[in-house]
Each structure stands twice: as structure tokens, then as C-alpha cells.
PDB file of C-alpha atoms in Angstrom:
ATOM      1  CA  UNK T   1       0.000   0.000   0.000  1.00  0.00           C
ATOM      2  CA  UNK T   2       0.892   3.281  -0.693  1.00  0.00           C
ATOM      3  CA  UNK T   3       2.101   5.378   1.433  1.00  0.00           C
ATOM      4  CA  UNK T   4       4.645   6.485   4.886  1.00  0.00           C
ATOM      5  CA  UNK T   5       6.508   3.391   6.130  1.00  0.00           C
ATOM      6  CA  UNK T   6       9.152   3.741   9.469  1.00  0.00           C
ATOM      7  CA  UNK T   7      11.245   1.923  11.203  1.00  0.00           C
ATOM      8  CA  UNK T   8      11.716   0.432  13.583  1.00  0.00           C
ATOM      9  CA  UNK T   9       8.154   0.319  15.157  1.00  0.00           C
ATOM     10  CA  UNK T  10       9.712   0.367  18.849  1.00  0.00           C
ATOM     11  CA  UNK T  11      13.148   0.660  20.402  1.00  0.00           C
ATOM     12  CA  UNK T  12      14.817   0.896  23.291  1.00  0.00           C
ATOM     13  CA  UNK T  13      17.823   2.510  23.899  1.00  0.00           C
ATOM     14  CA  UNK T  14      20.594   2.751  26.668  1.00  0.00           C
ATOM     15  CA  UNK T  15      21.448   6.783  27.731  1.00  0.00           C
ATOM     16  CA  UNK T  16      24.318   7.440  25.575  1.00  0.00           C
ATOM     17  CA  UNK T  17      23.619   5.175  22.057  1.00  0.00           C
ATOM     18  CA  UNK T  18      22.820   6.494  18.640  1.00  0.00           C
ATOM     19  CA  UNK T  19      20.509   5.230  16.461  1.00  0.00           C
ATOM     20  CA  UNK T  20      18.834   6.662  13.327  1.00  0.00           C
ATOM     21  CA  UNK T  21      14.795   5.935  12.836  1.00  0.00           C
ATOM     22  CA  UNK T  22      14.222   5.717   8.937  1.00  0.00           C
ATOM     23  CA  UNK T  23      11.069   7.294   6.914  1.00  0.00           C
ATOM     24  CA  UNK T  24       9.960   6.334   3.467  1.00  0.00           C
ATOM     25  CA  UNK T  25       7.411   7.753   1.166  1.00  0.00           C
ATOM     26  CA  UNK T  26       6.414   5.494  -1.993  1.00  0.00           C
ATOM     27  CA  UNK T  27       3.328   9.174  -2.868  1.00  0.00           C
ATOM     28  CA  UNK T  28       6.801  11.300  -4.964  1.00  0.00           C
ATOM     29  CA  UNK T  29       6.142  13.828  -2.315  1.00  0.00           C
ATOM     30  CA  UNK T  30       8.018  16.633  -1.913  1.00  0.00           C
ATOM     31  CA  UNK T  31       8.229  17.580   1.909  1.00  0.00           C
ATOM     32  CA  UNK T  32       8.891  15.304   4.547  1.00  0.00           C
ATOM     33  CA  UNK T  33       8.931  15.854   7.610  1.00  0.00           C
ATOM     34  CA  UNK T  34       9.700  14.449  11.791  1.00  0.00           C
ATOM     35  CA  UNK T  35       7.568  15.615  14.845  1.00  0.00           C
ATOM     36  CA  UNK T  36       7.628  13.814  18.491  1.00  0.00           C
ATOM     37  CA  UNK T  37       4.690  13.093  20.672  1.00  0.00           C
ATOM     38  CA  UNK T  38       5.006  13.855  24.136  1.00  0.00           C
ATOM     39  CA  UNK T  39       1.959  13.007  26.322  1.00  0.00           C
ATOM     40  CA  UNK T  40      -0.392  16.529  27.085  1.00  0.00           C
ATOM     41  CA  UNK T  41       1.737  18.257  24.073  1.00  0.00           C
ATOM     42  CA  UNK T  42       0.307  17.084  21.018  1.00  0.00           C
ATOM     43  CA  UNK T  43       3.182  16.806  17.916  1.00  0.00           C
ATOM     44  CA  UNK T  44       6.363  18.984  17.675  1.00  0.00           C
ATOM     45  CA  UNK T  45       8.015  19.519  14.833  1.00  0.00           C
ATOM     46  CA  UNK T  46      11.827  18.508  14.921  1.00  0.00           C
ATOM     47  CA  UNK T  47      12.664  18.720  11.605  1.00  0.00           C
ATOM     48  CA  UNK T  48      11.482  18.932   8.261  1.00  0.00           C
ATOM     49  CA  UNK T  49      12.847  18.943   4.605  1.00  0.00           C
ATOM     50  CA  UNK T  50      10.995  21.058   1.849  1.00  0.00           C
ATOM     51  CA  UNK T  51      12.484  19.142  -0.965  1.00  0.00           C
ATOM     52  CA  UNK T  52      14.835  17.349  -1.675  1.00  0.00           C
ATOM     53  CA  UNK T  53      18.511  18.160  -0.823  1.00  0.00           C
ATOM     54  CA  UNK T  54      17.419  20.626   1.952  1.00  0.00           C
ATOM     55  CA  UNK T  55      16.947  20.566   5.422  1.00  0.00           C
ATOM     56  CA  UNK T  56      15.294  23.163   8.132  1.00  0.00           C
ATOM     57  CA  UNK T  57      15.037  22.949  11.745  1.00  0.00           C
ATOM     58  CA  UNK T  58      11.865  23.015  13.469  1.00  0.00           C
ATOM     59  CA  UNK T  59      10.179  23.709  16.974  1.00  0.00           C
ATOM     60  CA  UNK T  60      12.377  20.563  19.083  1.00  0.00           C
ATOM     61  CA  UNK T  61      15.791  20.426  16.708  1.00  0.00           C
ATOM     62  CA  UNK T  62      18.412  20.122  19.917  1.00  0.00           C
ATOM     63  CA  UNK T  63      19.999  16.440  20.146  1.00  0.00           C
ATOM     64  CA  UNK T  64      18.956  15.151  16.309  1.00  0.00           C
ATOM     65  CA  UNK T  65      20.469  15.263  12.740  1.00  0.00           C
ATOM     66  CA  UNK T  66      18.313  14.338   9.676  1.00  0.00           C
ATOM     67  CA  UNK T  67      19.391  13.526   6.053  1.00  0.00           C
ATOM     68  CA  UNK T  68      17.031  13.599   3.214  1.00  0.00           C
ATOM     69  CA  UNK T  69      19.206  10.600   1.493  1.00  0.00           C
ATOM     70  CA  UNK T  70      16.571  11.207  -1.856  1.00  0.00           C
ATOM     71  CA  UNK T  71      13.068  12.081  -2.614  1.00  0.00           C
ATOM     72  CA  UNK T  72      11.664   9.065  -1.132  1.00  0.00           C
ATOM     73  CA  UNK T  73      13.394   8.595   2.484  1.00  0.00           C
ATOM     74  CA  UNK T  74      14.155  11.086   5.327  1.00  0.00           C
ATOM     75  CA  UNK T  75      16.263   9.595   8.184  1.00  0.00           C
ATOM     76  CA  UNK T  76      16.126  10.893  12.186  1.00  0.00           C
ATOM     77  CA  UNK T  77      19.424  10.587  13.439  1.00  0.00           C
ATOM     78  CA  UNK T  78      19.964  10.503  17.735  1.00  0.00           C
ATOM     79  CA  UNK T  79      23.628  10.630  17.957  1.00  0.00           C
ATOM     80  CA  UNK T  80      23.890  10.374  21.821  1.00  0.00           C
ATOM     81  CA  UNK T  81      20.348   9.403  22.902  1.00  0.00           C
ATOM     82  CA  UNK T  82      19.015  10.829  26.033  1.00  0.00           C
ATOM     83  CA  UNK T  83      16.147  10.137  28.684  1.00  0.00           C
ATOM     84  CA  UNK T  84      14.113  13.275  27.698  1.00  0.00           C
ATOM     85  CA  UNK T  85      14.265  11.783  24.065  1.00  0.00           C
ATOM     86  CA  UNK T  86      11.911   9.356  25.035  1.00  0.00           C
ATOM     87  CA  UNK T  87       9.219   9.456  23.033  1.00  0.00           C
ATOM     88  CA  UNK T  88       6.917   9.001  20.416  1.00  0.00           C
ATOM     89  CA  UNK T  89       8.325  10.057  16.758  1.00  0.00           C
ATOM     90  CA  UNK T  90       6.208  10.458  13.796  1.00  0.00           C
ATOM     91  CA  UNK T  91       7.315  10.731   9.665  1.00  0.00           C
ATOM     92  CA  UNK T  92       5.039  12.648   7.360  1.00  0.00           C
ATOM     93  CA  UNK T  93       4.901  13.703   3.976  1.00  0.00           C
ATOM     94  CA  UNK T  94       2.954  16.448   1.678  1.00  0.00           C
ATOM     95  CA  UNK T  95       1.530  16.535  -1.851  1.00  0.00           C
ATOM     96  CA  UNK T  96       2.111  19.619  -3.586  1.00  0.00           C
ATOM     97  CA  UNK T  97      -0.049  21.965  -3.085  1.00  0.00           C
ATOM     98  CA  UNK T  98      -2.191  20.201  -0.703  1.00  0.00           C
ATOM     99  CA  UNK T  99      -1.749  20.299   2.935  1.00  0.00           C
ATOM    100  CA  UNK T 100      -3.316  16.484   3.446  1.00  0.00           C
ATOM    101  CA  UNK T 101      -0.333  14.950   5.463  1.00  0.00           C
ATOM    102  CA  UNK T 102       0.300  11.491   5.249  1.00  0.00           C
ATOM    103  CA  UNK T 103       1.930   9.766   8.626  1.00  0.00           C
ATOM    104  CA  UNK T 104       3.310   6.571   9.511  1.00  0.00           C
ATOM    105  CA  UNK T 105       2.341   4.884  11.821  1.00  0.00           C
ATOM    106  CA  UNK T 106       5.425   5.904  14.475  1.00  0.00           C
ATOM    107  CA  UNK T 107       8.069   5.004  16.511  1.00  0.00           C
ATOM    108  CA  UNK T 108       7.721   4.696  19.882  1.00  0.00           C
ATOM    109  CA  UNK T 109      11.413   5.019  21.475  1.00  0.00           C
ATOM    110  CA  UNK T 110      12.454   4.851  25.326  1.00  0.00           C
ATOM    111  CA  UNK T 111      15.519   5.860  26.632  1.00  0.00           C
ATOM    112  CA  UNK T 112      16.921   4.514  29.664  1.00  0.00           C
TER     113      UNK T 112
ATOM    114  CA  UNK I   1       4.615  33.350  16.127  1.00  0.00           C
ATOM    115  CA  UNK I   2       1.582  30.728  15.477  1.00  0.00           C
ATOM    116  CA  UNK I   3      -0.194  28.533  18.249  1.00  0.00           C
ATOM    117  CA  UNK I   4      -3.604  26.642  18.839  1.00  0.00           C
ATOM    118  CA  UNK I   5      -5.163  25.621  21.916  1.00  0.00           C
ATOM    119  CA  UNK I   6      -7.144  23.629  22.710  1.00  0.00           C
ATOM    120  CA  UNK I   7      -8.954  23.852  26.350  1.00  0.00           C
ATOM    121  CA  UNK I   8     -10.635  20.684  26.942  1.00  0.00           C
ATOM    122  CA  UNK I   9      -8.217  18.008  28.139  1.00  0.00           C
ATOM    123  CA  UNK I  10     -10.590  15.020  28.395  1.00  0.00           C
ATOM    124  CA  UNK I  11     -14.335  14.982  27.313  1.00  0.00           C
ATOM    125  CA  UNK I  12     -17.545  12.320  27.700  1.00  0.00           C
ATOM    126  CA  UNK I  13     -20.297  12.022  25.247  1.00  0.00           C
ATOM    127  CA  UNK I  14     -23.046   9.761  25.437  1.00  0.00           C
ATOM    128  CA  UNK I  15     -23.179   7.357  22.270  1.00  0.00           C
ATOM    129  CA  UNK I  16     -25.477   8.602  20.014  1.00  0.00           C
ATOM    130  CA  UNK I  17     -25.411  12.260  21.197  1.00  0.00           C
ATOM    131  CA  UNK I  18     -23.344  15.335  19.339  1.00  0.00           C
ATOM    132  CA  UNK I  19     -20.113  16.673  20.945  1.00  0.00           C
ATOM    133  CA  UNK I  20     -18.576  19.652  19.989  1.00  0.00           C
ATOM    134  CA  UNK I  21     -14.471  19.789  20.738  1.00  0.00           C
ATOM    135  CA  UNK I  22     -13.200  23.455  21.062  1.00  0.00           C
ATOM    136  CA  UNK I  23     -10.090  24.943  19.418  1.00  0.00           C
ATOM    137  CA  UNK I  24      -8.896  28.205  19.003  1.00  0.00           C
ATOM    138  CA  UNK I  25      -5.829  29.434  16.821  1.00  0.00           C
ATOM    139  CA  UNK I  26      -3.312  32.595  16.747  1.00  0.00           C
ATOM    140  CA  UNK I  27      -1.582  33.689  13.740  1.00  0.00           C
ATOM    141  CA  UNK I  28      -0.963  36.979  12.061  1.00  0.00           C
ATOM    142  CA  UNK I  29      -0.916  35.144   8.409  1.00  0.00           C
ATOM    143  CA  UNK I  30      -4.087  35.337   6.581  1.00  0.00           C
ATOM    144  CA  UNK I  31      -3.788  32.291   4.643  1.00  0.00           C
ATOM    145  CA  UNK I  32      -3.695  29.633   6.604  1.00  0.00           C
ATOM    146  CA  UNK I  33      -5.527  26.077   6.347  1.00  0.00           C
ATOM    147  CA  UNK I  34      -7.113  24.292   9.647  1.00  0.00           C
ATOM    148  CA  UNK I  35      -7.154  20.551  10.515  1.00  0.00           C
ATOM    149  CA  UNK I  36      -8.584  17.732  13.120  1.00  0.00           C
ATOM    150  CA  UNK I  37      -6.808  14.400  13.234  1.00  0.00           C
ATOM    151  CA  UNK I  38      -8.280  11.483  14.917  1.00  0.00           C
ATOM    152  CA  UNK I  39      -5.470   9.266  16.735  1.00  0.00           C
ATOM    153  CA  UNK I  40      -7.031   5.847  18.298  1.00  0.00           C
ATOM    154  CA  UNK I  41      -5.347   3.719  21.215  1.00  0.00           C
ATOM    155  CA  UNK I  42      -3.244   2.260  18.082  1.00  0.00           C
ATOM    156  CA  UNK I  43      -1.750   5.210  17.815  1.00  0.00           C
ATOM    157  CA  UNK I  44      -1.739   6.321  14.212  1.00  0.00           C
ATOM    158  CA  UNK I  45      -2.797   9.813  12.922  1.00  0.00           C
ATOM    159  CA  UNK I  46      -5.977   9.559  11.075  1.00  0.00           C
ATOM    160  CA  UNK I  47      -7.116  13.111   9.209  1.00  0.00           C
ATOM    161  CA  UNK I  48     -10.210  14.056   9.694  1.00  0.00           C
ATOM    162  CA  UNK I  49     -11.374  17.686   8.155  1.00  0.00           C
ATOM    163  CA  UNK I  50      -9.523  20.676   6.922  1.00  0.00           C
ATOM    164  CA  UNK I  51     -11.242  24.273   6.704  1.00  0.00           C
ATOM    165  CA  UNK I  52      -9.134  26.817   4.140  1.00  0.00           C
ATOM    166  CA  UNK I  53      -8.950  30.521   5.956  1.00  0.00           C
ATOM    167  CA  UNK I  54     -10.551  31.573   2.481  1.00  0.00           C
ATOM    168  CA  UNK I  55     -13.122  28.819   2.310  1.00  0.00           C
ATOM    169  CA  UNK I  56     -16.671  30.735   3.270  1.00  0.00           C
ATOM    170  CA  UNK I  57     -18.796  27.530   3.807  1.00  0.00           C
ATOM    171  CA  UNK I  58     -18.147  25.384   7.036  1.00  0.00           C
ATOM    172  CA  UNK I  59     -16.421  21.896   6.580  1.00  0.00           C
ATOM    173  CA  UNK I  60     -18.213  19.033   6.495  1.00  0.00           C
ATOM    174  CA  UNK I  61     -16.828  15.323   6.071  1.00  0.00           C
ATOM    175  CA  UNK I  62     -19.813  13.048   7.027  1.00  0.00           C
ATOM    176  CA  UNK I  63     -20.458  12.936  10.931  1.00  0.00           C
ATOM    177  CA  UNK I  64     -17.404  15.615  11.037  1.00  0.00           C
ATOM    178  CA  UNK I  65     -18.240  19.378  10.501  1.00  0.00           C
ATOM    179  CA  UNK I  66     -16.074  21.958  11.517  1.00  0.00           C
ATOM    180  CA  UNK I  67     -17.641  25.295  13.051  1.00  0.00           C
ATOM    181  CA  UNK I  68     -15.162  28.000  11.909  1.00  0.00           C
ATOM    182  CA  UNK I  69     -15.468  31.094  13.084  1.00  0.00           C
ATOM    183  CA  UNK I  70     -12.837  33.702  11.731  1.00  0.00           C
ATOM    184  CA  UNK I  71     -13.387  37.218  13.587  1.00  0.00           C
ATOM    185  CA  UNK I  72     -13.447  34.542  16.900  1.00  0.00           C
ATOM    186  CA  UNK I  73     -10.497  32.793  15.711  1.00  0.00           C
ATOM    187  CA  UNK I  74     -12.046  29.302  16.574  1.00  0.00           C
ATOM    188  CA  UNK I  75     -12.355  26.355  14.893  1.00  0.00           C
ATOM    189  CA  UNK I  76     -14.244  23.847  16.869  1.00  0.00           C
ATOM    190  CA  UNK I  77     -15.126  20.163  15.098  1.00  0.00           C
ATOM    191  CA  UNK I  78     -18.383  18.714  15.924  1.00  0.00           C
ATOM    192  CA  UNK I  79     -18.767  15.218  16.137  1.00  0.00           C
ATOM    193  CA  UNK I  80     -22.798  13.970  15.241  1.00  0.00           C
ATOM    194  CA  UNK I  81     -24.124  11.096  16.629  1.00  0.00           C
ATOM    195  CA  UNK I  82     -21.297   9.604  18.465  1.00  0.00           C
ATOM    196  CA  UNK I  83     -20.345   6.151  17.901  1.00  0.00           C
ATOM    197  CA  UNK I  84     -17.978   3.746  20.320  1.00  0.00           C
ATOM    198  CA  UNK I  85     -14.956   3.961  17.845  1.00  0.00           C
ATOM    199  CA  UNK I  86     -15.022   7.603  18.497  1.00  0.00           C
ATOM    200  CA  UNK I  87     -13.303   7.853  21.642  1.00  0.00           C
ATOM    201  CA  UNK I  88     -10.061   8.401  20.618  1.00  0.00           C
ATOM    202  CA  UNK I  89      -7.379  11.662  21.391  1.00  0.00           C
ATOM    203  CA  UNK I  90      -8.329  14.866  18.528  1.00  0.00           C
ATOM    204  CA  UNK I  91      -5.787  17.042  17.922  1.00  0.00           C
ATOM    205  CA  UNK I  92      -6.782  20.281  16.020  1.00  0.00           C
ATOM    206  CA  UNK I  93      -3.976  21.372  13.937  1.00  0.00           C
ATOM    207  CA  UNK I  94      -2.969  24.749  11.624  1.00  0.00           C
ATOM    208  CA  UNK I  95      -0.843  25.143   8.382  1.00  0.00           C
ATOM    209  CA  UNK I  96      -0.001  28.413   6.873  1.00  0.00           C
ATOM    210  CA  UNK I  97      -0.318  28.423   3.154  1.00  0.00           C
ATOM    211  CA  UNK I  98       1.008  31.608   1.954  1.00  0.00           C
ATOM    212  CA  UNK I  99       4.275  33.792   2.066  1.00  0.00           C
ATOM    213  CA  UNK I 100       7.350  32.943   3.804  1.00  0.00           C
ATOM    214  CA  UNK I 101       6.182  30.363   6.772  1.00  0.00           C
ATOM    215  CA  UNK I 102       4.553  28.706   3.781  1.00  0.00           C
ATOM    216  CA  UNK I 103       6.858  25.380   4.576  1.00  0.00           C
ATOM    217  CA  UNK I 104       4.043  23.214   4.773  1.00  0.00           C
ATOM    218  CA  UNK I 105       4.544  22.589   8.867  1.00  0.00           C
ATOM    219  CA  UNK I 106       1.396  22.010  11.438  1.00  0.00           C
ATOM    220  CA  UNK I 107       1.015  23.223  14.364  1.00  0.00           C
ATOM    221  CA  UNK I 108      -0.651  21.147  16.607  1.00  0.00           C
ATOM    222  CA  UNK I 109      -2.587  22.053  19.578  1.00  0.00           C
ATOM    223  CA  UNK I 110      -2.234  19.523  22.683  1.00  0.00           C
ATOM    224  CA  UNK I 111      -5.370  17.624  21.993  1.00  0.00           C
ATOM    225  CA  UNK I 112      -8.536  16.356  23.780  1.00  0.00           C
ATOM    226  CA  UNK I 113      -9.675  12.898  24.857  1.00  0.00           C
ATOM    227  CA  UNK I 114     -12.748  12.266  23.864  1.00  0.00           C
ATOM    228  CA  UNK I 115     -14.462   9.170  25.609  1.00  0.00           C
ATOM    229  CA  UNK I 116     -18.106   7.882  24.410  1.00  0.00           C
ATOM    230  CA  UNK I 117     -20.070   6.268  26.907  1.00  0.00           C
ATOM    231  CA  UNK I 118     -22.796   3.148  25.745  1.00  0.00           C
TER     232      UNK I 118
END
């Protein structure tokens, strides 16, 4: 089926690892984008890529890296993951044009 | 700077009844695009309605309407004749489409639970 596939589904992590949570997109969308879900919060927006071969920070940005490897994938990068990155991390993409986001179906991450 | 809010941390409905979830937005922009997402126990984001800042009729999408009300700055969705699978977390959610914040990111408010009672 069409649409936003991530992985891994859940993880957990020691204080200290890295690990990098990969996005695809199978719609040729041109923005992609990573929030987190933090309970009583709703979705921040980490990071986000406009097309490809560029990158922006968003609302959250401290403690990740992203790399928009082509049109199709956007990867979260935690270099030295942390307690307070616990979390729940959502991909999305846009359509041109249209402001419908498509999400996948998230990555819930603990840090411990 | 943009923001929504939304008030009502945790709601009840009686199945079968009408619910009405409150959010209200801030932005300067004038072109700007509204949403509710649905997101179930599961977990995934489900989209529900969107309302265009331009657009002069209220949203509808089946049991979903959204009452938008500009001048107030509000944008509240009303749920008809609640069903079981509607208790679930809405988040109300704002895009600006025009200009130089036009980057395509939401803005989500903090959500409501909404709980519907047999």
C-alpha cells in the first residue's frame, strides 16, 4: 500500500547510544517531515525537509540530525540518545499543493 | 509566532449524542488552512477535516463538521451522533499556506480525549 513506512516500530535505547529511525514515502512527495509526541503536548516539529537536498530545523531540533538521502526517504538521526528523548516520533509527507499529510504509523522510542 | 489551543483536556459524550471539541488558533498570516486528526489507542494519525482561511462555507466530512469562526479565531469540530470507535485523542492542527512560513509545517494544539459512553 501506498504510502509512509518507518522503522523500527519500537526501540529501546541505553542513555548514551545512537541510532537513526528511517522514513519512506512510496506518494513522490516533496516535503517530509519528523515531529515527536510527548503526552499533554500534542506533535512537535523537529525537523522537516521542503524538498529534496534541503533541510530546516523546526520547533524541538536540539539532540537530532536528519538527512534527506533522496526524494523518497528522510532519516532521524539521535547521535547520543538521552532520557528526555523518550518518546513518540512520527514521519510525514505532503503533496504539492495540498496540505493532506500522510503519517506513519510511528516510533515509539524509550531511553533509559 | 503561530499557536492553537485547545482547552478541553478530556471529554464524555453519550453514544449517540453530538459533541462539539473546542479549538482556538493565533496567527498573524491570513492564509492559513485548519485541521482535526483522529489518533485511536493504536496510535496512528488519522485526518479528519480541513477548513481553508478563504473557504466561506463550514467543513463538512460526514459525521465531522467543523464550526469556523474567523473574527473569533475558533475552529471547533463537531462530532454527530457519536459512535464507540469515536473515543479516541483529537488534535486540532494549523498550516499556513502563503508567504514565507509557507513550509508546509502544522502546528498542533495539545489535543482532547474524547471518551463515548454506551
Amino acid at each position: 500500500n501506498a504510502g509512509v513506512t518507518q522503522t523500527p516500530k519500537f526501540q529501546v535505547l541505553k542513555t548514551g547510544q545512537s541510532m537513526t529511525l528511517q522514513c519512506a514515502q512510496d506518494m513522490n512527495h516533496n516535503s517530509m517531515y519528523w515531529y515527536r509526541q510527548d503526552p499533554g503536548m500534542g506533535l512537535r516539529l523537529i525537523y522537516y525537509s521542503a524538498s529534496e537536498g534541503t533541510t530546516d530545523k523546526g520547533e524541538v531540533p536540539n539532540g537530532y540530525n536528519v538527512s534527506r538521502l533522496n526524494k523518497r526517504e528522510f532519516s532521524l538521526r539521535l547521535e547520543s540518545a538521552a532520557p528526555s528523548q523518550t518518546s513518540v516520533y512520527f514521519c510525514a509527507s505532503i503533496e504539492q499543493g495540498w496540505y493532506g499529510y500522510t503519517f506513519g504509523s510511528g516510533t515509539r522510542l524509550t531511553v533509559v | 509566532a503561530q499557536k492553537i489551543t485547545q482547552t478541553q483536556p478530556g471529554m464524555f459524550v453519550q453514544e449517540k449524542e453530538a459533541v462539539t471539541l473546542d479549538c482556538t488558533y493565533d496567527t498573524s498570516d491570513q492564509s492559513y488552512g485548519l485541521f482535526w486528526y483522529k489518533q485511536p489507542s493504536s496510535g496512528e494519525m488519522i485526518f479528519l477535516i480541513y477548513q481553508g482561511s478563504y473557504d466561506e462555507q463550514n467543513a463538512t466530512e460526514g459525521r465531522y463538521s467543523l464550526n469556523f469562526q474567523k473574527a473569533r479565531k475558533s475552529a471547533n469540530l463537531v462530532i454527530s451522533a457519536s459512535q464507540l470507535g469515536d473515543s479516541a485523542m483529537y488534535f486540532c492542527a494549523m498550516v499556513i499556506t502563503h508567504g514565507s512560513s509557507n513550509t508546509g509545517k502544522l502546528i498542533f494544539g495539545q489535543g482532547t480525549t474524547l471518551q463515548v459512553k454506551p
